[in-house]
PDB file of C-alpha atoms in Angstrom:
ATOM      1  CA  MET D  20      54.944   1.542  26.271  1.00 45.00           C
ATOM      2  CA  LEU D  21      54.086  -1.355  23.378  1.00 43.00           C
ATOM      3  CA  LYS D  22      50.718   0.232  23.099  1.00 47.00           C
ATOM      4  CA  LYS D  23      51.933   3.501  22.692  1.00 47.00           C
ATOM      5  CA  VAL D  24      54.021   2.004  19.725  1.00 41.00           C
ATOM      6  CA  ALA D  25      50.876  -0.297  17.997  1.00 43.00           C
ATOM      7  CA  GLU D  26      48.742   3.595  18.162  1.00 47.00           C
ATOM      8  CA  ASN D  27      51.309   5.545  16.518  1.00 47.00           C
ATOM      9  CA  ARG D  28      51.408   2.601  14.118  1.00 45.00           C
ATOM     10  CA  SER D  29      48.071   2.247  13.246  1.00 45.00           C
ATOM     11  CA  LYS D  30      47.897   6.133  12.969  1.00 48.00           C
ATOM     12  CA  SER D  31      50.774   6.481  11.049  1.00 45.00           C
ATOM     13  CA  GLU D  32      49.519   3.791   8.421  1.00 47.00           C
ATOM     14  CA  GLY D  33      45.623   4.871   7.884  1.00 47.00           C
ATOM     15  CA  ALA D  34      47.377   8.963   7.505  1.00 52.00           C
ATOM     16  CA  GLY D  35      49.908   7.239   4.157  1.00 54.00           C
ATOM     17  CA  ASN D  36      47.959   5.368   3.019  1.00 50.00           C
ATOM     18  CA  PRO D  37      44.734   7.103   0.665  1.00 48.00           C
ATOM     19  CA  PHE D  38      43.140   4.128  -0.444  1.00 40.00           C
ATOM     20  CA  ARG D  39      41.970   3.415   3.002  1.00 46.00           C
ATOM     21  CA  SER D  40      40.288   6.458   3.467  1.00 44.00           C
ATOM     22  CA  ALA D  41      38.923   5.911   0.294  1.00 40.00           C
ATOM     23  CA  PHE D  42      37.593   2.420   0.684  1.00 35.00           C
ATOM     24  CA  ARG D  43      36.190   3.965   4.398  1.00 42.00           C
ATOM     25  CA  GLY D  44      34.077   6.250   2.212  1.00 42.00           C
ATOM     26  CA  ILE D  45      33.114   4.153  -0.380  1.00 35.00           C
ATOM     27  CA  ARG D  46      32.252   1.811   1.763  1.00 38.00           C
ATOM     28  CA  THR D  47      29.940   4.119   3.598  1.00 36.00           C
ATOM     29  CA  SER D  48      28.259   5.279   0.663  1.00 35.00           C
ATOM     30  CA  MET D  49      27.325   1.369  -0.810  1.00 33.00           C
ATOM     31  CA  LEU D  50      26.009   0.970   2.628  1.00 32.00           C
ATOM     32  CA  VAL D  51      23.957   3.697   3.086  1.00 32.00           C
ATOM     33  CA  ALA D  52      22.444   3.226  -0.392  1.00 31.00           C
ATOM     34  CA  ALA D  53      21.942  -0.260   0.446  1.00 32.00           C
ATOM     35  CA  ALA D  54      19.565   0.769   3.014  1.00 32.00           C
ATOM     36  CA  ALA D  55      18.037   3.699   1.273  1.00 29.00           C
ATOM     37  CA  PHE D  56      16.892   1.001  -1.671  1.00 30.00           C
ATOM     38  CA  ALA D  57      15.816  -1.344   1.044  1.00 32.00           C
ATOM     39  CA  THR D  58      13.866   1.069   2.930  1.00 30.00           C
ATOM     40  CA  ASN D  59      11.716   2.297  -0.497  1.00 35.00           C
ATOM     41  CA  ALA D  60      11.545  -1.632  -2.239  1.00 42.00           C
ATOM     42  CA  PHE D  61       9.125  -2.385   1.320  1.00 46.00           C
ATOM     43  CA  ALA D  62       7.714   1.407   1.466  1.00 46.00           C
ATOM     44  CA  ALA D  63       5.322   1.437  -0.909  1.00 81.00           C
ATOM     45  CA  GLU D  64       1.913   1.298   0.036  1.00 88.00           C
ATOM     46  CA  PRO D  65      -1.435   1.642  -1.317  1.00 93.00           C
ATOM     47  CA  PRO D  66      -3.112   5.597  -1.688  1.00 94.00           C
ATOM     48  CA  ALA D  67      -5.572   6.770   1.224  1.00 94.00           C
ATOM     49  CA  CYS D  68      -8.991   5.151   1.199  1.00 93.00           C
ATOM     50  CA  MET D  69      -9.983   9.523   0.376  1.00 93.00           C
ATOM     51  CA  ASP D  70      -7.373   9.609  -2.246  1.00 94.00           C
ATOM     52  CA  GLU D  71      -8.800  12.100  -4.773  1.00 94.00           C
ATOM     53  CA  VAL D  72      -8.229   9.429  -7.459  1.00 94.00           C
ATOM     54  CA  ILE D  73      -9.920   6.636  -5.605  1.00 94.00           C
ATOM     55  CA  ARG D  74     -12.477   8.689  -4.494  1.00 93.00           C
ATOM     56  CA  GLY D  75     -13.468  10.075  -8.271  1.00 92.00           C
ATOM     57  CA  GLN D  76     -13.626   5.984  -9.253  1.00 93.00           C
ATOM     58  CA  ILE D  77     -15.586   5.131  -5.785  1.00 92.00           C
ATOM     59  CA  ARG D  78     -18.269   8.107  -6.598  1.00 89.00           C
ATOM     60  CA  GLY D  79     -18.108   7.204 -10.126  1.00 89.00           C
ATOM     61  CA  HIS D  80     -18.893   3.603  -9.634  1.00 87.00           C
ATOM     62  CA  LEU D  81     -21.659   4.440  -6.892  1.00 85.00           C
ATOM     63  CA  GLY D  82     -23.529   6.820  -9.055  1.00 82.00           C
ATOM     64  CA  ASN D  83     -24.201   4.268 -12.015  1.00 79.00           C
ATOM     65  CA  VAL D  84     -24.980   1.305  -9.691  1.00 74.00           C
ATOM     66  CA  GLU D  85     -27.080   2.568  -7.788  1.00 66.00           C
ATOM     67  CA  GLN D  86     -28.859   5.172  -9.843  1.00 66.00           C
ATOM     68  CA  MET D  87     -29.164   1.361 -11.872  1.00 70.00           C
ATOM     69  CA  ALA D  88     -30.452  -0.712  -9.278  1.00 66.00           C
ATOM     70  CA  SER D  89     -32.752   1.786  -6.672  1.00 66.00           C
ATOM     71  CA  GLY D  90     -33.836   5.076  -9.105  1.00 71.00           C
ATOM     72  CA  ARG D  91     -31.865   7.151  -5.933  1.00 75.00           C
ATOM     73  CA  ARG D  92     -29.138   9.615  -6.626  1.00 81.00           C
ATOM     74  CA  PHE D  93     -26.054   8.932  -4.602  1.00 83.00           C
ATOM     75  CA  VAL D  94     -24.887  12.453  -3.286  1.00 87.00           C
ATOM     76  CA  GLU D  95     -21.802  11.731  -1.205  1.00 89.00           C
ATOM     77  CA  LEU D  96     -18.795   9.507   0.472  1.00 91.00           C
ATOM     78  CA  ALA D  97     -17.931   9.812   4.003  1.00 90.00           C
ATOM     79  CA  PRO D  98     -14.641   7.783   5.327  1.00 88.00           C
ATOM     80  CA  VAL D  99     -15.315   5.207   8.271  1.00 90.00           C
ATOM     81  CA  ALA D 100     -12.903   3.071   8.383  1.00 90.00           C
ATOM     82  CA  ASP D 101      -9.175   2.939   6.911  1.00 90.00           C
ATOM     83  CA  VAL D 102      -7.124  -0.223   7.434  1.00 91.00           C
ATOM     84  CA  LEU D 103      -3.125  -0.499   6.155  1.00 90.00           C
ATOM     85  CA  ALA D 104      -2.092  -4.823   6.221  1.00 89.00           C
ATOM     86  CA  ALA D 105      -1.212  -7.324   4.241  1.00 85.00           C
ATOM     87  CA  PRO D 106      -3.544  -8.552   1.036  1.00 85.00           C
ATOM     88  CA  PRO D 107      -5.809 -11.900   1.707  1.00 83.00           C
ATOM     89  CA  ALA D 108      -4.434 -15.291   0.899  1.00 81.00           C
ATOM     90  CA  SER D 109      -6.674 -15.044  -2.020  1.00 81.00           C
ATOM     91  CA  ALA D 110      -5.192 -12.578  -3.674  1.00 82.00           C
ATOM     92  CA  ASN D 111      -2.157 -13.794  -4.236  1.00 85.00           C
ATOM     93  CA  GLN D 112      -2.475 -17.356  -4.743  1.00 86.00           C
ATOM     94  CA  TYR D 113      -0.904 -17.022  -8.234  1.00 85.00           C
ATOM     95  CA  ALA D 114       1.810 -15.166  -7.736  1.00 86.00           C
ATOM     96  CA  THR D 115       4.906 -15.371  -9.014  1.00 88.00           C
ATOM     97  CA  ALA D 116       7.934 -14.011  -8.151  1.00 85.00           C
ATOM     98  CA  THR D 117       7.905 -11.205  -9.429  1.00 85.00           C
ATOM     99  CA  THR D 118       4.096 -10.250  -9.597  1.00 85.00           C
ATOM    100  CA  TYR D 119       2.583 -10.305  -6.559  1.00 91.00           C
ATOM    101  CA  ILE D 120       0.305  -7.795  -4.735  1.00 90.00           C
ATOM    102  CA  SER D 121       2.729  -6.182  -1.512  1.00 88.00           C
ATOM    103  CA  ALA D 122       0.357  -4.747   0.945  1.00 90.00           C
ATOM    104  CA  SER D 123      -3.575  -3.606   1.093  1.00 91.00           C
ATOM    105  CA  ARG D 124      -5.567  -0.824   2.249  1.00 93.00           C
ATOM    106  CA  TYR D 125      -8.894  -2.136   3.473  1.00 94.00           C
ATOM    107  CA  CYS D 126     -11.530   1.186   3.707  1.00 94.00           C
ATOM    108  CA  GLU D 127     -15.158   1.560   4.858  1.00 94.00           C
ATOM    109  CA  GLY D 128     -17.265   3.822   3.962  1.00 93.00           C
ATOM    110  CA  ARG D 129     -20.900   5.325   3.881  1.00 93.00           C
ATOM    111  CA  ALA D 130     -22.447   6.105   0.992  1.00 90.00           C
ATOM    112  CA  GLU D 131     -25.362   8.609   0.922  1.00 89.00           C
ATOM    113  CA  PHE D 132     -28.022   9.275  -0.633  1.00 83.00           C
ATOM    114  CA  ASP D 133     -30.549  11.850  -2.395  1.00 83.00           C
ATOM    115  CA  ALA D 134     -33.133  10.632   0.467  1.00 76.00           C
ATOM    116  CA  GLY D 135     -31.057  10.624   3.588  1.00 78.00           C
ATOM    117  CA  GLU D 136     -30.616   7.414   4.003  1.00 80.00           C
ATOM    118  CA  ALA D 137     -26.623   6.136   3.843  1.00 86.00           C
ATOM    119  CA  GLU D 138     -25.575   2.657   3.224  1.00 88.00           C
ATOM    120  CA  PRO D 139     -21.993   0.825   3.892  1.00 92.00           C
ATOM    121  CA  VAL D 140     -19.332   0.508   1.013  1.00 93.00           C
ATOM    122  CA  TYR D 141     -16.513  -1.010   1.558  1.00 94.00           C
ATOM    123  CA  TRP D 142     -13.250  -1.235  -1.048  1.00 94.00           C
ATOM    124  CA  ARG D 143     -10.003  -2.475  -1.233  1.00 93.00           C
ATOM    125  CA  ILE D 144      -6.623  -1.136  -2.649  1.00 94.00           C
ATOM    126  CA  ASP D 145      -3.979  -3.281  -3.650  1.00 92.00           C
ATOM    127  CA  GLN D 146      -0.168  -2.085  -3.792  1.00 93.00           C
ATOM    128  CA  MET D 147       0.804  -4.708  -7.069  1.00 91.00           C
ATOM    129  CA  MET D 148       4.169  -5.222  -8.470  1.00 88.00           C
ATOM    130  CA  ASP D 149       4.589  -6.225 -11.719  1.00 88.00           C
ATOM    131  CA  ASP D 150       7.917  -7.173 -13.227  1.00 86.00           C
ATOM    132  CA  GLY D 151       9.689  -4.227 -11.501  1.00 83.00           C
ATOM    133  CA  GLU D 152       6.537  -1.858 -12.199  1.00 87.00           C
ATOM    134  CA  GLU D 153       4.421  -0.678  -9.231  1.00 91.00           C
ATOM    135  CA  SER D 154       0.411   0.147  -9.777  1.00 90.00           C
ATOM    136  CA  THR D 155      -2.287  -0.232  -7.572  1.00 91.00           C
ATOM    137  CA  ARG D 156      -5.386  -2.108  -7.738  1.00 91.00           C
ATOM    138  CA  LEU D 157      -8.827  -0.710  -6.366  1.00 93.00           C
ATOM    139  CA  ASP D 158     -12.079  -3.421  -5.512  1.00 92.00           C
ATOM    140  CA  ILE D 159     -15.157  -2.001  -4.591  1.00 93.00           C
ATOM    141  CA  CYS D 160     -17.687  -3.972  -2.454  1.00 92.00           C
ATOM    142  CA  HIS D 161     -21.780  -2.993  -1.600  1.00 89.00           C
ATOM    143  CA  ARG D 162     -24.962  -4.108  -1.048  1.00 83.00           C
ATOM    144  CA  PHE D 163     -25.792  -3.687  -4.939  1.00 80.00           C
ATOM    145  CA  PHE D 164     -22.075  -4.932  -5.940  1.00 85.00           C
ATOM    146  CA  ASP D 165     -21.204  -8.179  -3.900  1.00 85.00           C
ATOM    147  CA  VAL D 166     -20.642 -10.802  -6.110  1.00 84.00           C
ATOM    148  CA  PHE D 167     -20.085 -13.223  -3.260  1.00 81.00           C
ATOM    149  CA  GLU D 168     -23.100 -12.754  -1.973  1.00 85.00           C
ATOM    150  CA  ASP D 169     -21.228 -12.870   1.614  1.00 87.00           C
ATOM    151  CA  GLY D 170     -21.745  -9.244   2.732  1.00 87.00           C
ATOM    152  CA  CYS D 171     -18.354  -7.776   1.203  1.00 89.00           C
ATOM    153  CA  LYS D 172     -16.155 -10.331   3.606  1.00 85.00           C
ATOM    154  CA  ALA D 173     -13.078  -9.800   1.411  1.00 81.00           C
ATOM    155  CA  PHE D 174     -13.399  -6.386   2.161  1.00 85.00           C
ATOM    156  CA  ARG D 175     -13.163  -6.287   5.494  1.00 83.00           C
ATOM    157  CA  PRO D 176      -9.138  -7.026   7.470  1.00 79.00           C
ATOM    158  CA  GLY D 177      -9.079  -9.934   9.483  1.00 71.00           C
ATOM    159  CA  GLU D 178     -12.352 -11.888   7.460  1.00 65.00           C
TER     160      GLU D 178
END
């Protein structure tokens, strides 16, 4: 009998109070919005290795460097590997609370030349956050453009 009175009381309190149902709707909306914001805030990732814009930048770089360095003509870029991972520690060594690299995509491809030979090419695409604005940074490494002369080690995941 007491259980029945308690059930009737809670039903009648909720039914006569329009603010309770309105508050419940607002609370649900806020939770959904917060979840969506959290998901989108961390969902940003660098473009794919063979994204059309990225591919064009790599082709231009290879076309210029290879022709100057070896006299061969760059023909095509073939994909080999695509790994999404955390950025290397060196990428964020000067990061601040609002400016940092959130994710990196490590890419490997084969640059094919007019004489039929192919050479490995490595590139890393970093997703950057700079005072709330997202951007992308591309770094390329290959035999004729290996700044640290370490076999493009910083462009391979986990090395």
